Short mmCIF file of C-alpha atoms and ligand atoms in Angstrom, two decimals:
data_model
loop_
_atom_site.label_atom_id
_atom_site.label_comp_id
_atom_site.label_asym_id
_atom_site.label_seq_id
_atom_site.Cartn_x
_atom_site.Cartn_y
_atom_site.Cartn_z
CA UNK A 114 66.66 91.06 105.20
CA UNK A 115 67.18 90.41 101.47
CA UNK A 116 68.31 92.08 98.91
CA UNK A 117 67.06 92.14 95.57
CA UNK A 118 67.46 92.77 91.86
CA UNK A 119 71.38 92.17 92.29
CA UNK A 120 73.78 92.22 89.50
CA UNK A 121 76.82 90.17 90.97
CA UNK A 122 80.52 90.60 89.26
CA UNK A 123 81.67 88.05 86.98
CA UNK A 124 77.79 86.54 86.78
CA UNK A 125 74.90 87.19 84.20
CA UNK A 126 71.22 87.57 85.19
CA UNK A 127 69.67 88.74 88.48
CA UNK A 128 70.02 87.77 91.99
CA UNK A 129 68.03 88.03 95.41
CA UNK A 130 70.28 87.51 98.70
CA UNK A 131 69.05 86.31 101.85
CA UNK A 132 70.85 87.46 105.16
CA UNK A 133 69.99 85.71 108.28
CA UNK A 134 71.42 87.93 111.07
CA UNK A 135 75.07 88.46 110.96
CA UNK A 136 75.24 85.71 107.73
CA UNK A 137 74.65 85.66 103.94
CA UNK A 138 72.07 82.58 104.15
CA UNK A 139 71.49 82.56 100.72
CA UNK A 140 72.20 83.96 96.75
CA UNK A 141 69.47 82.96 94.44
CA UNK A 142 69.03 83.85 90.93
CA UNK A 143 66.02 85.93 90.30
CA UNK A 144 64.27 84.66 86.30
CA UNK A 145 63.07 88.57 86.25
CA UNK A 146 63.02 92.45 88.09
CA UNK A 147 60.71 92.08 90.77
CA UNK A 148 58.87 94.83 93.05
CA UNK A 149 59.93 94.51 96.82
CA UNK A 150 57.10 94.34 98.83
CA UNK A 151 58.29 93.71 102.26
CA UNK A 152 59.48 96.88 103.48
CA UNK A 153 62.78 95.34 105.25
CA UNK A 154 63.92 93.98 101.57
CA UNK A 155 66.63 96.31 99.75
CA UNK A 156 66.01 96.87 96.27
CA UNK A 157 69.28 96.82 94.43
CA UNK A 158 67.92 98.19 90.81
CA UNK A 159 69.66 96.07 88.93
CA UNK A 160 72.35 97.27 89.89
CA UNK A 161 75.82 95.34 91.44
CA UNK A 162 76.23 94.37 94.70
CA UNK A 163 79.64 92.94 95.86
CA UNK A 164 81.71 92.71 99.19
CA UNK A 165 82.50 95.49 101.17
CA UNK A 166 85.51 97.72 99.34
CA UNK A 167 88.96 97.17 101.97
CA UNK A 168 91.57 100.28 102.32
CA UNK A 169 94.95 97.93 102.36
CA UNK A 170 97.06 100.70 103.06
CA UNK A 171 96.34 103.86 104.98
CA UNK A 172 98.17 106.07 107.58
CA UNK A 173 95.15 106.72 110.71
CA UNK A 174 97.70 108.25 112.95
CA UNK A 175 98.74 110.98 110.55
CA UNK A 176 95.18 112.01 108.76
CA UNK A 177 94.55 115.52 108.92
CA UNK A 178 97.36 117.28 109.95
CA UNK A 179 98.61 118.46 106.33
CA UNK A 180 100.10 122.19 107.40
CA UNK A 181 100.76 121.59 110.84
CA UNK A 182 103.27 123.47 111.43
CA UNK A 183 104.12 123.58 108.16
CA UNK A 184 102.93 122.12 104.76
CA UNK A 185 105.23 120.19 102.39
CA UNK A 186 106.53 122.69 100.16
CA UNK A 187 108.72 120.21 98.00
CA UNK A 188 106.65 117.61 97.70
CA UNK A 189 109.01 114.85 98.53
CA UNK A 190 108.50 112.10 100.34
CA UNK A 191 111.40 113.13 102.81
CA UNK A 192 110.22 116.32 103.71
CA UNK A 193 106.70 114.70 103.96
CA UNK A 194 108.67 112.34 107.16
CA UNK A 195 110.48 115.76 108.56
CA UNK A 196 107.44 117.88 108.56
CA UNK A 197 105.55 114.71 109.76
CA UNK A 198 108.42 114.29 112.75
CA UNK A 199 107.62 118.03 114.08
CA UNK A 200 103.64 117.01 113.90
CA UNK A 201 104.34 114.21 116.27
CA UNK A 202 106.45 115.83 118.64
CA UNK A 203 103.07 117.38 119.56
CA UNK A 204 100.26 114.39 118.63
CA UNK A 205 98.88 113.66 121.76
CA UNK A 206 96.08 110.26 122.59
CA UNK A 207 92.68 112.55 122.53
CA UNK A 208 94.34 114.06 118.94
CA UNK A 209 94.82 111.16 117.32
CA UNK A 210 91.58 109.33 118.22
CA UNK A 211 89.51 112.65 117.11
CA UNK A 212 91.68 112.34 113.62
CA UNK A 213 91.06 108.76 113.10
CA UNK A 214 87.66 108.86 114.17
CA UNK A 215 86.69 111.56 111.63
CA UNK A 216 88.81 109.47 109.30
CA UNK A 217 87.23 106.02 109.54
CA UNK A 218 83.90 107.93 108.92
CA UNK A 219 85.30 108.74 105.52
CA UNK A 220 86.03 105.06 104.70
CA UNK A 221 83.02 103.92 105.34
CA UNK A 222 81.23 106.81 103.85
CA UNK A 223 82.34 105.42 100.68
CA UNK A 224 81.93 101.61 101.78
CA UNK A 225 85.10 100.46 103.17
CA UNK A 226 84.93 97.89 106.19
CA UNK A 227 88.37 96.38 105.98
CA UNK A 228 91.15 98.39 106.77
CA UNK A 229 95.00 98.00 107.67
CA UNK A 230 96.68 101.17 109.07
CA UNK A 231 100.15 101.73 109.24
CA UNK A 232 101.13 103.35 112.69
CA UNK A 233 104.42 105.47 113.65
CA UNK A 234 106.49 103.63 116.42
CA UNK A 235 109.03 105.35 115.91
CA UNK A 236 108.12 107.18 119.37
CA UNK A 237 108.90 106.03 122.65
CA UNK A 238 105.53 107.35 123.91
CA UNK A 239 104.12 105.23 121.67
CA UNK A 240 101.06 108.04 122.09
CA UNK A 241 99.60 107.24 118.43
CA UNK A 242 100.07 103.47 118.59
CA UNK A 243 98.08 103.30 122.24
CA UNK A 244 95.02 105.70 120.75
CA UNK A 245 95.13 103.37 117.53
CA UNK A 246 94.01 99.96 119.35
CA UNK A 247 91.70 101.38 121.48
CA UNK A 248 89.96 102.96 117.90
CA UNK A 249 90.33 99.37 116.57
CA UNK A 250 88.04 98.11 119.47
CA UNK A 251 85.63 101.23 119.34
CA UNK A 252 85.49 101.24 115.93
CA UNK A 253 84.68 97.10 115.06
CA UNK A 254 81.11 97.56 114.12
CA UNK A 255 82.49 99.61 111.14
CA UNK A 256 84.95 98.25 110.17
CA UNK A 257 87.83 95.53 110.70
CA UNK A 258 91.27 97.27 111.74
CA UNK A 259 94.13 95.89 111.07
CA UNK A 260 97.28 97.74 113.00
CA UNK A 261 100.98 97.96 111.25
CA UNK A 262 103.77 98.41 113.57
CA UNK A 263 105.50 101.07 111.22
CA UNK A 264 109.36 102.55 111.80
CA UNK A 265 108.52 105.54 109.71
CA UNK A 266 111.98 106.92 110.68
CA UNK A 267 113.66 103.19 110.78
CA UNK A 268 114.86 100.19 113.01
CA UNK A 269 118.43 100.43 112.61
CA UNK A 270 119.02 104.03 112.10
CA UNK A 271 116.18 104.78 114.76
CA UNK A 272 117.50 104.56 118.45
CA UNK A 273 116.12 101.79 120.13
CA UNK A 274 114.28 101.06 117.14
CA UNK A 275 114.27 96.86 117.41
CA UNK A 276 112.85 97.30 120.84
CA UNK A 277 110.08 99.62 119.91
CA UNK A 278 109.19 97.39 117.02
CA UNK A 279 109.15 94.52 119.37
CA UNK A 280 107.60 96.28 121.77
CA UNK A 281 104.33 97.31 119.68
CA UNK A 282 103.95 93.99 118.67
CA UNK A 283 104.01 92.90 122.29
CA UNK A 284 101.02 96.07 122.52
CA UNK A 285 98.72 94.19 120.14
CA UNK A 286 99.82 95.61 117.30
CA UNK A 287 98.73 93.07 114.21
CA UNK A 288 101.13 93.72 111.14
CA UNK A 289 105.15 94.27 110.98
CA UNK A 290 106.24 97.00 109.25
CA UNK A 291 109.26 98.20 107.54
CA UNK A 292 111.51 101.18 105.54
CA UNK A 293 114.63 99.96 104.49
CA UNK A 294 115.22 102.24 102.23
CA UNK A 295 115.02 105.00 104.49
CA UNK A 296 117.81 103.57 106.80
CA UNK A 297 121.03 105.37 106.65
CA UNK A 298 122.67 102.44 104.89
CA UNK A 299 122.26 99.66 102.02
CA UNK A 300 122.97 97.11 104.97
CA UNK A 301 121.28 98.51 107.45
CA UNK A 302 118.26 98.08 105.35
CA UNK A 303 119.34 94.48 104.52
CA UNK A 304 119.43 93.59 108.51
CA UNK A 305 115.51 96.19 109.04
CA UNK A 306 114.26 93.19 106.81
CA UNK A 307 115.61 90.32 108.34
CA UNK A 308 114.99 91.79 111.92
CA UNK A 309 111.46 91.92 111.36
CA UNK A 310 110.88 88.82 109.51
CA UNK A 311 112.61 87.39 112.69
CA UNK A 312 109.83 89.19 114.50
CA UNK A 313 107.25 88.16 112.05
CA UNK A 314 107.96 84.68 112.52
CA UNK A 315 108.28 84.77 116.03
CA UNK A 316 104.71 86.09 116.89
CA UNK A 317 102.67 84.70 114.27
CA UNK A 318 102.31 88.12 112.57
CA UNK A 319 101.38 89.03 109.02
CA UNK A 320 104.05 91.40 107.35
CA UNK A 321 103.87 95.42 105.27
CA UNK A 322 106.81 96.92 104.47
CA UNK A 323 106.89 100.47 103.15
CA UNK A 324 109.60 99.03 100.22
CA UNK A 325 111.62 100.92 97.95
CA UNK A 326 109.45 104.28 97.93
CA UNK A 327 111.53 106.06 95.79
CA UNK A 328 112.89 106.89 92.37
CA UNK A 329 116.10 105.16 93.57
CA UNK A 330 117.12 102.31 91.04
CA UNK A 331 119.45 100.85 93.36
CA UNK A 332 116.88 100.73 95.82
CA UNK A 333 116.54 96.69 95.86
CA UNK A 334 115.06 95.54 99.14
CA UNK A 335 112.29 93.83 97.20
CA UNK A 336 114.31 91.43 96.37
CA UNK A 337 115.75 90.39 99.88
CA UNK A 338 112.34 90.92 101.38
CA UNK A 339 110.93 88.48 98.98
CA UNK A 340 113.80 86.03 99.78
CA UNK A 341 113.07 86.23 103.19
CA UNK A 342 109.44 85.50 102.65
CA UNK A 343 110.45 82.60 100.26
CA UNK A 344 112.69 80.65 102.46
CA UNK A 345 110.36 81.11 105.51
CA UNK A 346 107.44 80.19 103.07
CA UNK A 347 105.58 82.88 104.45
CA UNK A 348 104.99 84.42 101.28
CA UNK A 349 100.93 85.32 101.45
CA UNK A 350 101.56 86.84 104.82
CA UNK A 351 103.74 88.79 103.34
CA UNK A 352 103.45 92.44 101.29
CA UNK A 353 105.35 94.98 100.03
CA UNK A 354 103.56 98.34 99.92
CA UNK A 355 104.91 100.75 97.10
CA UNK A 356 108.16 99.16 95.64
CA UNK A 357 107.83 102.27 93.08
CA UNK A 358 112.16 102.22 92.54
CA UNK A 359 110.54 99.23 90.32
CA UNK A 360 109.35 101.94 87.97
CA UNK A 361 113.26 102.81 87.60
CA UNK A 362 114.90 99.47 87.54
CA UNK A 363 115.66 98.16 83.93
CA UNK A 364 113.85 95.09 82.25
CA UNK A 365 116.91 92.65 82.62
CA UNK A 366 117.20 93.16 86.49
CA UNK A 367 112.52 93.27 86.50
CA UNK A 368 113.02 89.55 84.56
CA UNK A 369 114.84 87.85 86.86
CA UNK A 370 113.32 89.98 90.12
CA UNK A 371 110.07 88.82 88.74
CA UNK A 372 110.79 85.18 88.68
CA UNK A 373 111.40 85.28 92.43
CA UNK A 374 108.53 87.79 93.35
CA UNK A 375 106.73 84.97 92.11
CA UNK A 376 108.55 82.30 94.08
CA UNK A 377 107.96 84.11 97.06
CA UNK A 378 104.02 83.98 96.72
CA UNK A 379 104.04 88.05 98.53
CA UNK A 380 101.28 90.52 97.65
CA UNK A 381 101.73 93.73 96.57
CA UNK A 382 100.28 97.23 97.32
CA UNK A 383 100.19 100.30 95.02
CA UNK A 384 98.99 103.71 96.11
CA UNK A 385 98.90 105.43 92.92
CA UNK A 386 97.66 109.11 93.15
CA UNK A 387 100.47 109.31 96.43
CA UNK A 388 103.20 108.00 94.25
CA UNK A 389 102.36 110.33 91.08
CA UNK A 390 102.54 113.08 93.62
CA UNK A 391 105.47 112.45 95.74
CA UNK A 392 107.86 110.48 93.43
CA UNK A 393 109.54 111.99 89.84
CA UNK A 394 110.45 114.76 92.05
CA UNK A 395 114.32 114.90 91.50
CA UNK A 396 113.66 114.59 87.59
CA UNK A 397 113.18 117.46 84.68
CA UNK A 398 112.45 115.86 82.07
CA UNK A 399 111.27 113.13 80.65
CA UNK A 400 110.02 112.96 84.06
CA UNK A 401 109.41 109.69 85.15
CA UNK A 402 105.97 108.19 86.66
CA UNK A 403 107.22 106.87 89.89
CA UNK A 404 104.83 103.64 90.32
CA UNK A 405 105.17 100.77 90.55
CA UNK A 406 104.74 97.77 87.66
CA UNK A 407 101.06 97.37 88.62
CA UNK A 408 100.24 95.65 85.33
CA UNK A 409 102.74 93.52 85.12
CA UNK A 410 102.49 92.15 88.35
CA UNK A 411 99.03 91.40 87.58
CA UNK A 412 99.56 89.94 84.14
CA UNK A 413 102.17 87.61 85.97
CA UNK A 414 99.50 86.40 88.11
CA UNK A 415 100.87 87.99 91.48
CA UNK A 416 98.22 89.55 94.04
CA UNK A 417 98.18 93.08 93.71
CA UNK A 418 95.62 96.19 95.33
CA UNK A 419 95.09 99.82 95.10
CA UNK A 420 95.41 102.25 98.26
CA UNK A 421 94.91 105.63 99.21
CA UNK A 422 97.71 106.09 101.67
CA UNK A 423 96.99 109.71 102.51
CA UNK A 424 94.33 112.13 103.50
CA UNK A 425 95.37 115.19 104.23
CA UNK A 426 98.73 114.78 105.82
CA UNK A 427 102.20 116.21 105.20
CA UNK A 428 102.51 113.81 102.18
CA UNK A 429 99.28 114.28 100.20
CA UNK A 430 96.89 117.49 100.50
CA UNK A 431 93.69 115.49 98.99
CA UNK A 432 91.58 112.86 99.65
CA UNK A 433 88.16 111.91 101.21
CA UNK A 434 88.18 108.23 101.72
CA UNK A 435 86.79 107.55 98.17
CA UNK A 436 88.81 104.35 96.74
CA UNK A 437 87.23 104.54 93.56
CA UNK A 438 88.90 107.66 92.80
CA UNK A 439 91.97 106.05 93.67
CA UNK A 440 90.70 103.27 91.42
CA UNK A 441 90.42 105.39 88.53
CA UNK A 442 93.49 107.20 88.73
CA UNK A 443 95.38 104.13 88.97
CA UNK A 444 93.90 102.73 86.37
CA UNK A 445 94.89 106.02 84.06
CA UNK A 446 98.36 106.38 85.50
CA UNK A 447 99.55 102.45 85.46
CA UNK A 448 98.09 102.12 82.09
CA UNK A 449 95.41 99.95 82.45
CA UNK A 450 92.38 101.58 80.76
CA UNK A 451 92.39 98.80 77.84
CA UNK A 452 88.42 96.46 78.00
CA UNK A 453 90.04 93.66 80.12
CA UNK A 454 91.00 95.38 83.08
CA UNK A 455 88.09 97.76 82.96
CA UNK A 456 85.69 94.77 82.82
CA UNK A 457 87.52 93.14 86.22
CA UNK A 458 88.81 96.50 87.78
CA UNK A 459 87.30 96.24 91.14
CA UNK A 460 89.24 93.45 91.67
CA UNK A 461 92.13 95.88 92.55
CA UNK A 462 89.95 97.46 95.20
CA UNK A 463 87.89 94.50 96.59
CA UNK A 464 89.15 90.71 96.02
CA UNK A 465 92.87 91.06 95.67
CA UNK A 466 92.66 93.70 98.28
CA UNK A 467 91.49 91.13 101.09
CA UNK A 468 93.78 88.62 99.90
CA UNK A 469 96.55 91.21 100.52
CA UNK A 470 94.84 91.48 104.12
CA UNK A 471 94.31 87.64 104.67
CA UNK A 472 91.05 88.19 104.92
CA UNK A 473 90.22 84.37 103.96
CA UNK A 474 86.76 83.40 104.66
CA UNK A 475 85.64 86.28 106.64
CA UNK A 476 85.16 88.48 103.48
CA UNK A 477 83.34 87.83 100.01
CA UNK A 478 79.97 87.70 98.78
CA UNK A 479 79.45 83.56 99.79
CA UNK A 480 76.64 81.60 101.54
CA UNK A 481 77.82 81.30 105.30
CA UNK A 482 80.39 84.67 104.99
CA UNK A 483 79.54 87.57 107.16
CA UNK A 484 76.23 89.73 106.12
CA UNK A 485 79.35 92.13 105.02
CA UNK A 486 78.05 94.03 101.40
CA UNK A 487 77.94 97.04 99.03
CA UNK A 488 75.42 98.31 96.68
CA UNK A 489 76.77 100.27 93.89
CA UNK A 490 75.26 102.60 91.59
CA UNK A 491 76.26 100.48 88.71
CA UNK A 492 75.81 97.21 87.11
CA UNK A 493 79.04 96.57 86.33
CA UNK A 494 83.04 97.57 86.94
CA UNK A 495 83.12 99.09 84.03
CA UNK A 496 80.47 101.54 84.31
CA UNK A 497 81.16 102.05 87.69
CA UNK A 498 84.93 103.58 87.16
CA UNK A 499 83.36 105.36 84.23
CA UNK A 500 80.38 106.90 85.56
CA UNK A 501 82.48 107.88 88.44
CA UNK A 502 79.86 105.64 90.72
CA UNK A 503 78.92 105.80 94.13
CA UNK A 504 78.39 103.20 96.94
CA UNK A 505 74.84 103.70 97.81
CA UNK A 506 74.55 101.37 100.89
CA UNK A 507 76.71 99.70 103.19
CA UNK A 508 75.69 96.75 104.69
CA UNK A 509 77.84 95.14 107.81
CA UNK A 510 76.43 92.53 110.13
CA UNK A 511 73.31 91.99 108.05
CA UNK A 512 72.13 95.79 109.05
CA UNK A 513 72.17 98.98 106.93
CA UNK A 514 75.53 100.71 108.27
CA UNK A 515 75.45 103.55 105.53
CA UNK A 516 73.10 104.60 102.89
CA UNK A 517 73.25 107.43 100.36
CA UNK A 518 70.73 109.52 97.99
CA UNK A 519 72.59 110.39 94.89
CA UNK A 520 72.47 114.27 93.97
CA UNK A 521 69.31 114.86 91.48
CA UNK A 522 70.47 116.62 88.19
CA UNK A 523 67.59 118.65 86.76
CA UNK A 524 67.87 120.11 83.12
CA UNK A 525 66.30 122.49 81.34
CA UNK A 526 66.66 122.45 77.90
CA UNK A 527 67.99 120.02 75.12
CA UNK A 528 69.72 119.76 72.03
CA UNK A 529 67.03 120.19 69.44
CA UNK A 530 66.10 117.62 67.09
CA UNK A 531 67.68 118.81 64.02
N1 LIG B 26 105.23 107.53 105.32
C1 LIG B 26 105.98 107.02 104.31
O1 LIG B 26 107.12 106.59 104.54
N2 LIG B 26 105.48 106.97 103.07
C2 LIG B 26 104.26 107.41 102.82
N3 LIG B 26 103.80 107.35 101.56
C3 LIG B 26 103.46 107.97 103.85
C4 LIG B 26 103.99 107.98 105.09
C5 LIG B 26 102.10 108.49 103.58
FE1 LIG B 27 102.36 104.44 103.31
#
């Protein structure tokens, strides 16, 4: 199969690629449009093609369930966890599979075939965590799971929560996770992080700790997690999913955090319409933004990605698997709407995103990578957060996994010509 009439990011001109079964076999540069004539080529319109878009951060076991029992009436990110501990007194194996299911269809509805999914151990049933690797296997010619091992309500302040982290890990479970700020104390969150970096270590596994989700300016596990990372030199297995108390802390304390969040080599995760929702909640006003520094990590050359987090769950009401949305709010609420990151911004959903995953050579848009790809209704990043644009196919494995017709506007009438 080839595509062609590609726009590629970061290139000028036209392009045809060549797959060859489950590889891209070859990216050529086209000297003008041309008219496909074999009926297995793709015609891309001139418009861009890139790699497939990756969900970094996402919660499969708790999709769907926003208002059962009860919905979130604060807003907070605590009641989120207590409304979210009566849902899983009740989740059950069949329950969660028909949630995720329905919820990977989403992704790749909107061209997602990476994804890493946090998980809730904290359950000695381990009912969601069991469902969740069987849906990795069922669901691999969609897209590539990647399973966190998450304490949503802690290691230390969770009974037998060090044996239930080590014991999901021991299930096949591909990521530790972490929340030391929700443990009952500042030490308690000190020892969460060294406990699983211990883990991490031991098994070979890659690292995503829920960090610092909240408004808290004392919150500061960053800074021990990235420590951690540092002196193991495990840094780019490493990531720290929200860190939004950053958002709080004041520029003295950022300047010399920043010098060893660069040390450290981590990557970073931001899940920007969650945050604007569930953080500034114990403020009046000015009410603060509750995000994380997303540009300034960037502009200091650290790896940072957009996620969703939430679709309709006892956190966040919305969502429908669309990462460009989440895209374009970030870009809006981190302040990042200025021609440079427009012109790169799916970067933040795409490149930087895979890094975060350590995706390494089995993602990009390279000779001899997986047949892995997205067509785009746009020619370029800018137009496409602008325009609002739409991933028209999905390509995985060097065969058309999704493909969709754009709604047809049809008008009317016209300004007349004055
Ligand atoms: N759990 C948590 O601790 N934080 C979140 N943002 C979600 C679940 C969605
Ligand atoms: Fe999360």
């Amino acid at each position: 199969m080839n595509i062609l009439n590609a726009r590629l990011r970061g290139k000028t001109g036209l392009y045809r690629i060549e797959l060859d079964g489950e590889r891209i076999a070859a990216i050529v540069s086209q000297p003008t449009a041309i008219q496909p004539n074999d009926g297995s080529d793709l015609d891309a319109n001139q418009n861009l093609v890139t790699a497939p878009f990756v969900e970094p951060h996402i919660h499969l076991d708790a999709t769907l369930t926003a208002g059962e029992p009860a919905w979130n009436m604060s807003g907070t990110l605590f009641e989120g966890i207590e409304r979210w501990a009566e849902r899983k007194a009740v989740v059950t194996h069949e329950d969660t599979k028909v949630r995720a299911r329905r919820t990977i269809d989403m992704l790749v509805d909107h061209g997602i075939q990476h994804v890493r999914t946090h998980v809730d151990v904290t359950d000695p049933s381990f009912a969601a965590l069991k469902a969740m690797l069987e849906v990795r296997e069922e669901a691999r010619h969609l897209i590539d799971l990647q399973i966190v091992a998450f304490p949503q309500e802690g290691i230390e302040s969770f009974k037998n929560g060090r044996a239930l982290m080590t014991e999901a890990i021991a299930m096949g479970a591909d990521v530790v996770g972490g929340i030391p700020h929700f443990e009952n104390t500042r030490d308690q969150g000190v020892e969460s992080v060294k406990f699983l970096m211990d883990l991490a270590e031991r098994t070979g596994c890659l690292v995503d700790v829920h960090c610092d989700e909240t408004d808290d300016p004392q919150s500061r596990f960053l800074e021990v997690l990235a420590e951690e990372a540092r002196v193991r030199e495990m840094g780019e297995k490493v990531t720290a999913s929200h860190t939004v108390a950053m958002g709080s802390y004041d520029n003295a304390y950022c300047s010399k955090l920043f010098r060893l969040l660069k040390a450290s080599k981590i990557n970073f995760v931001s899940c920007p319409t969650e945050s604007i929702h569930l953080q500034g909640r114990f403020d009046t006003y000015p009410k603060r933004r509750g995000v994380t520094r997303v540009a300034e990590i960037d502009r200091a050359g650290m790896n940072i990605c957009f996620g969703q987090d939430s679709i309709v769950d006892p956190w966040y009401p919305l969502g429908n698997g669309n990462i460009v949305r989440i895209l374009e709010a970030g870009l809006h609420i981190c302040h990042m709407l200025g021609y440079e990151d427009l012109q790169r911004s799916l970067d933040l959903i795409t490149d930087n995103s895979a890094r975060t995953l350590h995706l390494g050579e089995r993602y990009g848009l390279e000779v001899g990578r997986p047949a892995n790809l997205v067509i785009l209704s746009a020619p370029d990043d800018y137009e496409m957060v602008r325009s609002q644009g739409q991933v028209l196919t999905s390509i995985r494995s060097g065969k058309v996994l999704m493909q969709r017709t754009p709604a047809r506007v049809e008008r009317f009438g016209e300004v007349a010509r004055g």
